[in-house]
Short mmCIF file of N, CA and C in Angstrom, two decimals:
data_model
loop_
_atom_site.label_atom_id
_atom_site.label_comp_id
_atom_site.label_asym_id
_atom_site.label_seq_id
_atom_site.Cartn_x
_atom_site.Cartn_y
_atom_site.Cartn_z
N ASN A 1 0.85 -1.17 0.00
CA ASN A 1 0.00 0.00 0.00
C ASN A 1 0.90 1.25 0.00
N LYS A 2 1.01 1.93 -1.14
CA LYS A 2 1.86 3.10 -1.26
C LYS A 2 1.04 4.36 -1.01
N ARG A 3 1.64 5.28 -0.29
CA ARG A 3 0.99 6.58 -0.09
C ARG A 3 1.57 7.56 -1.09
N MET A 4 0.75 8.27 -1.77
CA MET A 4 1.18 9.25 -2.76
C MET A 4 1.10 10.62 -2.13
N GLY A 5 2.20 11.34 -2.17
CA GLY A 5 2.20 12.71 -1.69
C GLY A 5 1.86 13.67 -2.83
N ARG A 6 1.43 14.84 -2.50
CA ARG A 6 1.07 15.81 -3.52
C ARG A 6 1.76 17.13 -3.21
N LEU A 7 2.38 17.69 -4.21
CA LEU A 7 3.05 18.97 -4.07
C LEU A 7 2.11 20.05 -4.54
N ASN A 8 1.82 21.00 -3.68
CA ASN A 8 0.96 22.11 -4.05
C ASN A 8 1.79 23.10 -4.86
N LEU A 9 1.47 23.21 -6.14
CA LEU A 9 2.23 24.07 -7.02
C LEU A 9 1.76 25.51 -7.00
N GLY A 10 0.66 25.77 -6.46
CA GLY A 10 0.16 27.14 -6.40
C GLY A 10 -0.27 27.66 -7.75
N SER A 11 -0.63 28.92 -7.81
CA SER A 11 -1.14 29.50 -9.05
C SER A 11 -0.06 29.73 -10.09
N SER A 12 1.19 29.84 -9.67
CA SER A 12 2.24 30.11 -10.64
C SER A 12 2.77 28.84 -11.28
N GLY A 13 2.39 27.68 -10.77
CA GLY A 13 2.85 26.44 -11.36
C GLY A 13 4.23 26.03 -10.86
N MET A 14 4.71 26.64 -9.82
CA MET A 14 6.04 26.32 -9.30
C MET A 14 5.91 25.98 -7.83
N GLY A 15 6.78 25.13 -7.34
CA GLY A 15 6.80 24.78 -5.93
C GLY A 15 7.26 25.95 -5.09
N ALA A 16 7.09 25.81 -3.79
CA ALA A 16 7.45 26.91 -2.88
C ALA A 16 8.93 27.23 -2.96
N TYR A 17 9.77 26.21 -3.13
CA TYR A 17 11.21 26.48 -3.21
C TYR A 17 11.54 27.33 -4.42
N ASN A 18 11.01 26.96 -5.58
CA ASN A 18 11.29 27.72 -6.79
C ASN A 18 10.68 29.11 -6.75
N ARG A 19 9.52 29.23 -6.12
CA ARG A 19 8.84 30.51 -6.07
C ARG A 19 9.65 31.53 -5.27
N ASN A 20 10.37 31.07 -4.24
CA ASN A 20 11.13 31.97 -3.39
C ASN A 20 12.62 31.96 -3.70
N TYR A 21 13.03 31.28 -4.75
CA TYR A 21 14.45 31.14 -5.05
C TYR A 21 15.14 32.48 -5.25
N ASN A 22 14.56 33.34 -6.06
CA ASN A 22 15.19 34.63 -6.34
C ASN A 22 15.18 35.56 -5.13
N GLN A 23 14.23 35.38 -4.22
CA GLN A 23 14.17 36.23 -3.04
C GLN A 23 15.30 35.94 -2.08
N ASN A 24 15.81 34.69 -2.10
CA ASN A 24 16.86 34.30 -1.16
C ASN A 24 18.25 34.69 -1.64
N GLN A 25 18.40 35.06 -2.88
CA GLN A 25 19.71 35.45 -3.39
C GLN A 25 20.05 36.84 -2.87
N SER A 26 21.33 37.05 -2.65
CA SER A 26 21.74 38.36 -2.15
C SER A 26 21.60 39.40 -3.25
N ARG A 27 21.12 40.54 -2.89
CA ARG A 27 20.92 41.63 -3.84
C ARG A 27 21.97 42.69 -3.60
N THR A 28 22.49 43.24 -4.67
CA THR A 28 23.45 44.32 -4.57
C THR A 28 22.76 45.61 -4.93
N ASN A 29 22.68 46.52 -3.98
CA ASN A 29 22.09 47.82 -4.25
C ASN A 29 23.16 48.69 -4.91
N ARG A 30 22.85 49.21 -6.06
CA ARG A 30 23.82 50.01 -6.79
C ARG A 30 23.30 51.43 -6.93
N ALA A 31 24.23 52.35 -6.92
CA ALA A 31 23.87 53.76 -7.11
C ALA A 31 23.49 53.97 -8.57
N ALA A 32 22.62 54.90 -8.82
CA ALA A 32 22.21 55.19 -10.20
C ALA A 32 23.42 55.69 -10.99
N SER A 33 23.52 55.24 -12.23
CA SER A 33 24.66 55.65 -13.05
C SER A 33 24.42 57.02 -13.67
N VAL A 34 23.17 57.45 -13.72
CA VAL A 34 22.84 58.78 -14.24
C VAL A 34 21.96 59.48 -13.23
N GLN A 35 22.35 60.65 -12.83
CA GLN A 35 21.55 61.44 -11.91
C GLN A 35 20.59 62.30 -12.73
N VAL A 36 19.31 62.03 -12.61
CA VAL A 36 18.29 62.76 -13.36
C VAL A 36 18.16 64.16 -12.77
N LYS A 37 18.27 65.15 -13.62
CA LYS A 37 18.18 66.54 -13.16
C LYS A 37 16.77 67.07 -13.34
N GLU A 38 16.40 68.05 -12.54
CA GLU A 38 15.04 68.57 -12.56
C GLU A 38 14.71 69.30 -13.85
N ASP A 39 15.70 69.86 -14.52
CA ASP A 39 15.42 70.63 -15.74
C ASP A 39 15.38 69.76 -17.00
N TRP A 40 15.54 68.43 -16.87
CA TRP A 40 15.48 67.55 -18.02
C TRP A 40 14.03 67.38 -18.47
N THR A 41 13.84 67.26 -19.76
CA THR A 41 12.52 67.03 -20.33
C THR A 41 12.40 65.57 -20.72
N VAL A 42 11.32 64.92 -20.30
CA VAL A 42 11.08 63.53 -20.65
C VAL A 42 10.56 63.49 -22.08
N ILE A 43 11.30 62.84 -22.95
CA ILE A 43 10.88 62.73 -24.35
C ILE A 43 9.93 61.55 -24.51
N GLU A 44 10.32 60.40 -23.95
CA GLU A 44 9.46 59.23 -24.02
C GLU A 44 9.90 58.23 -22.97
N GLU A 45 8.95 57.56 -22.34
CA GLU A 45 9.22 56.48 -21.41
C GLU A 45 8.76 55.19 -22.05
N ILE A 46 9.62 54.17 -21.99
CA ILE A 46 9.31 52.88 -22.62
C ILE A 46 9.28 51.82 -21.53
N GLU A 47 8.16 51.13 -21.39
CA GLU A 47 8.04 50.06 -20.42
C GLU A 47 8.65 48.79 -21.00
N PHE A 48 9.14 47.91 -20.11
CA PHE A 48 9.75 46.67 -20.57
C PHE A 48 8.80 45.86 -21.45
N SER A 49 7.52 45.84 -21.12
CA SER A 49 6.57 45.04 -21.90
C SER A 49 6.44 45.54 -23.33
N ARG A 50 6.69 46.83 -23.56
CA ARG A 50 6.62 47.38 -24.91
C ARG A 50 7.88 47.14 -25.72
N LEU A 51 8.98 46.80 -25.06
CA LEU A 51 10.25 46.63 -25.76
C LEU A 51 10.23 45.48 -26.76
N THR A 52 9.43 44.45 -26.50
CA THR A 52 9.41 43.30 -27.40
C THR A 52 8.81 43.64 -28.75
N SER A 53 7.92 44.60 -28.81
CA SER A 53 7.29 44.97 -30.08
C SER A 53 7.65 46.39 -30.50
N LEU A 54 8.74 46.91 -29.98
CA LEU A 54 9.12 48.29 -30.25
C LEU A 54 9.69 48.44 -31.65
N ALA A 55 9.23 49.44 -32.36
CA ALA A 55 9.77 49.77 -33.68
C ALA A 55 10.06 51.27 -33.68
N LEU A 56 11.33 51.62 -33.75
CA LEU A 56 11.70 53.03 -33.74
C LEU A 56 11.73 53.58 -35.16
N PRO A 57 11.19 54.76 -35.38
CA PRO A 57 11.22 55.34 -36.72
C PRO A 57 12.60 55.90 -37.05
N ASP A 58 12.90 56.00 -38.31
CA ASP A 58 14.12 56.64 -38.81
C ASP A 58 15.40 56.01 -38.29
N VAL A 59 15.43 54.70 -38.15
CA VAL A 59 16.65 54.01 -37.75
C VAL A 59 17.26 53.39 -38.99
N LYS A 60 18.48 53.80 -39.31
CA LYS A 60 19.15 53.30 -40.50
C LYS A 60 19.66 51.89 -40.27
N GLU A 61 19.93 51.19 -41.36
CA GLU A 61 20.53 49.87 -41.27
C GLU A 61 21.91 49.99 -40.64
N PRO A 62 22.27 49.09 -39.74
CA PRO A 62 23.60 49.19 -39.12
C PRO A 62 24.69 48.83 -40.11
N GLN A 63 25.88 49.35 -39.83
CA GLN A 63 27.02 49.01 -40.66
C GLN A 63 28.22 48.74 -39.76
N ASP A 64 29.08 47.83 -40.21
CA ASP A 64 30.29 47.53 -39.45
C ASP A 64 31.30 48.63 -39.69
N LEU A 65 31.77 49.25 -38.62
CA LEU A 65 32.78 50.29 -38.73
C LEU A 65 34.18 49.72 -38.60
N LEU A 66 34.31 48.64 -37.84
CA LEU A 66 35.61 48.03 -37.60
C LEU A 66 35.41 46.58 -37.19
N LEU A 67 36.17 45.70 -37.78
CA LEU A 67 36.17 44.30 -37.38
C LEU A 67 37.50 44.04 -36.70
N ALA A 68 37.48 43.70 -35.42
CA ALA A 68 38.71 43.50 -34.65
C ALA A 68 38.64 42.16 -33.94
N GLY A 69 39.79 41.55 -33.75
CA GLY A 69 39.85 40.28 -33.04
C GLY A 69 39.60 39.13 -34.00
N GLU A 70 39.34 37.99 -33.43
CA GLU A 70 39.08 36.81 -34.25
C GLU A 70 38.04 35.94 -33.58
N MET A 71 37.36 35.17 -34.38
CA MET A 71 36.35 34.25 -33.88
C MET A 71 36.92 32.84 -33.93
N GLU A 72 36.75 32.11 -32.86
CA GLU A 72 37.17 30.71 -32.81
C GLU A 72 36.11 29.86 -33.50
N TYR A 73 36.49 28.66 -33.87
CA TYR A 73 35.57 27.70 -34.47
C TYR A 73 34.49 27.35 -33.45
N TYR A 74 33.24 27.32 -33.89
CA TYR A 74 32.13 26.95 -33.02
C TYR A 74 31.68 25.54 -33.39
N ASP A 75 31.70 24.66 -32.42
CA ASP A 75 31.27 23.28 -32.62
C ASP A 75 29.77 23.21 -32.42
N SER A 76 29.03 22.93 -33.48
CA SER A 76 27.56 22.91 -33.41
C SER A 76 27.04 21.76 -32.56
N ALA A 77 27.89 20.84 -32.15
CA ALA A 77 27.44 19.75 -31.27
C ALA A 77 27.00 20.30 -29.91
N PHE A 78 27.47 21.48 -29.53
CA PHE A 78 27.06 22.09 -28.27
C PHE A 78 25.60 22.56 -28.31
N ASP A 79 25.01 22.68 -29.49
CA ASP A 79 23.60 23.06 -29.60
C ASP A 79 22.69 21.96 -29.06
N ARG A 80 23.17 20.73 -29.07
CA ARG A 80 22.35 19.59 -28.67
C ARG A 80 22.76 19.00 -27.33
N VAL A 81 23.45 19.76 -26.50
CA VAL A 81 23.89 19.28 -25.20
C VAL A 81 22.69 19.18 -24.26
N SER A 82 22.61 18.09 -23.56
CA SER A 82 21.56 17.90 -22.56
C SER A 82 22.14 17.06 -21.43
N CYS A 83 21.31 16.72 -20.46
CA CYS A 83 21.79 15.88 -19.35
C CYS A 83 22.18 14.49 -19.84
N LYS A 84 21.48 14.00 -20.85
CA LYS A 84 21.79 12.68 -21.39
C LYS A 84 22.94 12.71 -22.38
N GLN A 85 23.12 13.82 -23.06
CA GLN A 85 24.19 13.96 -24.05
C GLN A 85 25.18 15.01 -23.56
N GLU A 86 26.03 14.60 -22.63
CA GLU A 86 27.00 15.53 -22.06
C GLU A 86 28.12 15.81 -23.05
N ARG A 87 28.70 16.95 -22.90
CA ARG A 87 29.84 17.34 -23.75
C ARG A 87 30.80 18.12 -22.86
N PRO A 88 31.98 17.59 -22.58
CA PRO A 88 32.90 18.31 -21.69
C PRO A 88 33.45 19.58 -22.36
N LEU A 89 33.64 20.61 -21.54
CA LEU A 89 34.23 21.85 -22.04
C LEU A 89 35.74 21.74 -21.98
N LYS A 90 36.39 22.27 -22.98
CA LYS A 90 37.85 22.27 -23.02
C LYS A 90 38.35 23.61 -22.50
N ILE A 91 39.36 23.56 -21.66
CA ILE A 91 39.96 24.78 -21.13
C ILE A 91 40.90 25.34 -22.19
N MET A 92 40.66 26.56 -22.57
CA MET A 92 41.48 27.21 -23.59
C MET A 92 42.39 28.22 -22.90
N ASP A 93 43.65 28.20 -23.25
CA ASP A 93 44.61 29.12 -22.66
C ASP A 93 44.73 30.34 -23.57
N ARG A 94 43.95 31.38 -23.24
CA ARG A 94 43.99 32.60 -24.05
C ARG A 94 43.64 33.79 -23.19
N LEU A 95 43.98 34.93 -23.68
CA LEU A 95 43.71 36.17 -22.98
C LEU A 95 42.35 36.70 -23.43
N VAL A 96 41.49 37.01 -22.48
CA VAL A 96 40.16 37.52 -22.78
C VAL A 96 40.08 38.94 -22.24
N HIS A 97 39.68 39.86 -23.10
CA HIS A 97 39.57 41.27 -22.70
C HIS A 97 38.12 41.58 -22.34
N HIS A 98 37.93 42.24 -21.23
CA HIS A 98 36.60 42.67 -20.80
C HIS A 98 36.63 44.18 -20.59
N GLU A 99 36.88 44.91 -21.65
CA GLU A 99 36.97 46.36 -21.54
C GLU A 99 35.61 46.99 -21.77
N THR A 100 35.44 48.15 -21.18
CA THR A 100 34.22 48.92 -21.41
C THR A 100 34.38 49.71 -22.71
N ALA A 101 33.30 50.21 -23.22
CA ALA A 101 33.35 50.96 -24.48
C ALA A 101 34.20 52.21 -24.36
N SER A 102 34.13 52.89 -23.22
CA SER A 102 34.90 54.12 -23.06
C SER A 102 36.38 53.86 -22.85
N ALA A 103 36.77 52.62 -22.49
CA ALA A 103 38.18 52.29 -22.28
C ALA A 103 38.78 51.53 -23.46
N ASP A 104 37.97 51.05 -24.38
CA ASP A 104 38.47 50.27 -25.52
C ASP A 104 39.18 51.18 -26.50
N SER A 105 40.42 50.84 -26.85
CA SER A 105 41.22 51.70 -27.74
C SER A 105 40.63 51.78 -29.15
N ASN A 106 40.06 50.70 -29.65
CA ASN A 106 39.46 50.73 -30.99
C ASN A 106 38.23 51.64 -31.02
N ILE A 107 37.41 51.56 -29.98
CA ILE A 107 36.21 52.40 -29.92
C ILE A 107 36.60 53.86 -29.72
N GLN A 108 37.65 54.11 -28.95
CA GLN A 108 38.12 55.49 -28.77
C GLN A 108 38.57 56.10 -30.10
N CYS A 109 39.25 55.30 -30.94
CA CYS A 109 39.66 55.79 -32.26
C CYS A 109 38.45 56.13 -33.12
N LEU A 110 37.42 55.27 -33.08
CA LEU A 110 36.20 55.54 -33.84
C LEU A 110 35.51 56.80 -33.34
N ALA A 111 35.53 57.02 -32.03
CA ALA A 111 34.90 58.22 -31.46
C ALA A 111 35.65 59.48 -31.90
N LYS A 112 36.98 59.41 -31.94
CA LYS A 112 37.78 60.56 -32.37
C LYS A 112 37.55 60.88 -33.85
N GLU A 113 37.28 59.83 -34.66
CA GLU A 113 37.01 60.02 -36.08
C GLU A 113 35.58 60.48 -36.34
N ALA A 114 34.78 60.59 -35.30
CA ALA A 114 33.35 60.94 -35.39
C ALA A 114 32.61 59.94 -36.28
N ALA A 115 32.95 58.66 -36.11
CA ALA A 115 32.30 57.60 -36.89
C ALA A 115 30.90 57.30 -36.37
N GLY A 116 30.57 57.79 -35.22
CA GLY A 116 29.26 57.59 -34.64
C GLY A 116 29.13 58.49 -33.42
N ASN A 117 27.96 58.44 -32.78
CA ASN A 117 27.79 59.26 -31.58
C ASN A 117 27.40 58.43 -30.35
N VAL A 118 27.07 57.14 -30.54
CA VAL A 118 26.78 56.25 -29.43
C VAL A 118 27.59 54.97 -29.63
N PHE A 119 28.36 54.60 -28.60
CA PHE A 119 29.23 53.43 -28.69
C PHE A 119 28.96 52.49 -27.53
N ALA A 120 29.00 51.17 -27.82
CA ALA A 120 28.78 50.15 -26.80
C ALA A 120 29.51 48.88 -27.22
N THR A 121 29.78 48.02 -26.25
CA THR A 121 30.41 46.73 -26.53
C THR A 121 29.33 45.66 -26.71
N ASP A 122 29.76 44.48 -27.11
CA ASP A 122 28.82 43.38 -27.31
C ASP A 122 28.14 42.98 -26.00
N ALA A 123 28.82 43.11 -24.86
CA ALA A 123 28.22 42.76 -23.57
C ALA A 123 27.05 43.67 -23.24
N VAL A 124 27.17 44.95 -23.55
CA VAL A 124 26.09 45.90 -23.27
C VAL A 124 24.93 45.68 -24.24
N ILE A 125 25.25 45.49 -25.51
CA ILE A 125 24.19 45.27 -26.50
C ILE A 125 23.40 44.01 -26.16
N SER A 126 24.08 42.93 -25.76
CA SER A 126 23.37 41.70 -25.42
C SER A 126 22.52 41.88 -24.16
N ALA A 127 22.99 42.67 -23.19
CA ALA A 127 22.19 42.95 -22.00
C ALA A 127 20.91 43.70 -22.36
N LEU A 128 21.03 44.65 -23.27
CA LEU A 128 19.84 45.40 -23.71
C LEU A 128 18.88 44.51 -24.49
N MET A 129 19.42 43.63 -25.32
CA MET A 129 18.56 42.75 -26.12
C MET A 129 17.81 41.75 -25.27
N CYS A 130 18.38 41.34 -24.14
CA CYS A 130 17.78 40.33 -23.27
C CYS A 130 17.11 40.91 -22.04
N CYS A 131 17.01 42.22 -21.93
CA CYS A 131 16.55 42.84 -20.68
C CYS A 131 15.13 42.45 -20.30
N THR A 132 14.26 42.18 -21.25
CA THR A 132 12.89 41.85 -20.88
C THR A 132 12.77 40.47 -20.27
N ARG A 133 13.76 39.62 -20.47
CA ARG A 133 13.73 38.27 -19.92
C ARG A 133 14.74 38.05 -18.79
N SER A 134 15.44 39.09 -18.42
CA SER A 134 16.50 38.97 -17.42
C SER A 134 15.92 38.78 -16.02
N VAL A 135 16.45 37.82 -15.29
CA VAL A 135 16.06 37.59 -13.90
C VAL A 135 16.99 38.36 -12.99
N ASN A 136 18.28 38.33 -13.30
CA ASN A 136 19.27 39.04 -12.50
C ASN A 136 19.32 40.50 -12.92
N SER A 137 19.71 41.33 -11.99
CA SER A 137 19.78 42.75 -12.31
C SER A 137 20.97 43.03 -13.20
N TRP A 138 20.88 44.09 -13.95
CA TRP A 138 21.97 44.52 -14.81
C TRP A 138 22.03 46.03 -14.74
N ASP A 139 23.17 46.56 -15.04
CA ASP A 139 23.36 47.99 -14.90
C ASP A 139 24.23 48.49 -16.04
N ILE A 140 23.82 49.55 -16.66
CA ILE A 140 24.58 50.16 -17.74
C ILE A 140 24.91 51.59 -17.35
N LEU A 141 26.19 51.91 -17.43
CA LEU A 141 26.62 53.28 -17.15
C LEU A 141 26.54 54.07 -18.44
N VAL A 142 25.94 55.23 -18.40
CA VAL A 142 25.86 56.11 -19.56
C VAL A 142 26.84 57.25 -19.32
N ARG A 143 27.86 57.29 -20.17
CA ARG A 143 28.89 58.33 -20.03
C ARG A 143 28.88 59.19 -21.28
N ARG A 144 28.79 60.48 -21.08
CA ARG A 144 28.73 61.41 -22.21
C ARG A 144 29.92 62.33 -22.16
N PHE A 145 30.66 62.38 -23.28
CA PHE A 145 31.81 63.27 -23.43
C PHE A 145 31.54 64.11 -24.67
N GLY A 146 31.12 65.34 -24.47
CA GLY A 146 30.77 66.20 -25.60
C GLY A 146 29.53 65.66 -26.30
N ASP A 147 29.65 65.37 -27.60
CA ASP A 147 28.53 64.82 -28.38
C ASP A 147 28.56 63.31 -28.46
N VAL A 148 29.51 62.68 -27.79
CA VAL A 148 29.69 61.22 -27.88
C VAL A 148 29.19 60.57 -26.60
N THR A 149 28.38 59.50 -26.74
CA THR A 149 27.84 58.76 -25.61
C THR A 149 28.40 57.35 -25.62
N PHE A 150 28.88 56.90 -24.45
CA PHE A 150 29.40 55.54 -24.28
C PHE A 150 28.47 54.80 -23.33
N LEU A 151 28.04 53.62 -23.73
CA LEU A 151 27.25 52.75 -22.86
C LEU A 151 28.21 51.69 -22.34
N ASP A 152 28.48 51.73 -21.04
CA ASP A 152 29.44 50.82 -20.42
C ASP A 152 28.76 49.91 -19.44
N LYS A 153 29.32 48.71 -19.31
CA LYS A 153 28.85 47.77 -18.30
C LYS A 153 29.60 48.07 -17.02
N ARG A 154 28.86 48.14 -15.92
CA ARG A 154 29.49 48.44 -14.64
C ARG A 154 30.30 47.22 -14.20
N SER A 155 31.52 47.46 -13.74
CA SER A 155 32.37 46.36 -13.31
C SER A 155 31.85 45.80 -11.99
N GLY A 156 32.06 44.50 -11.80
CA GLY A 156 31.66 43.85 -10.55
C GLY A 156 30.48 42.99 -10.67
#
């Protein structure tokens, strides 16, 4: 005679442990990267829910200004990795740069040439692209030098 237990999943469809998982993680309170001034005019506010269907007018097709570095071979077998189909990661001995846009020498050269007015690295662009689905907090520093704006990822 087996007794069957039942887990109350609640309205969200998750157990109590999963429901409170993010609440138990330590939170880092960060200072605002931009201090909003009283004389600023709000042009538009965009809610996260609207970002998925956002279409901005007058946005030109992007163009590559500089191709730097190199891409390693990507093994497509990693696309099918699961618990049953494990694939060990290989340790690669190489130098990885994690510079911000305002500290990157290539981006600084582009800014001096006036090749654009807003600069960001791939880490910042990917954070913005995934922001509506992000569980963990993220922070982008907005630094303006004259007419040039740098979007930097906060270290730490």
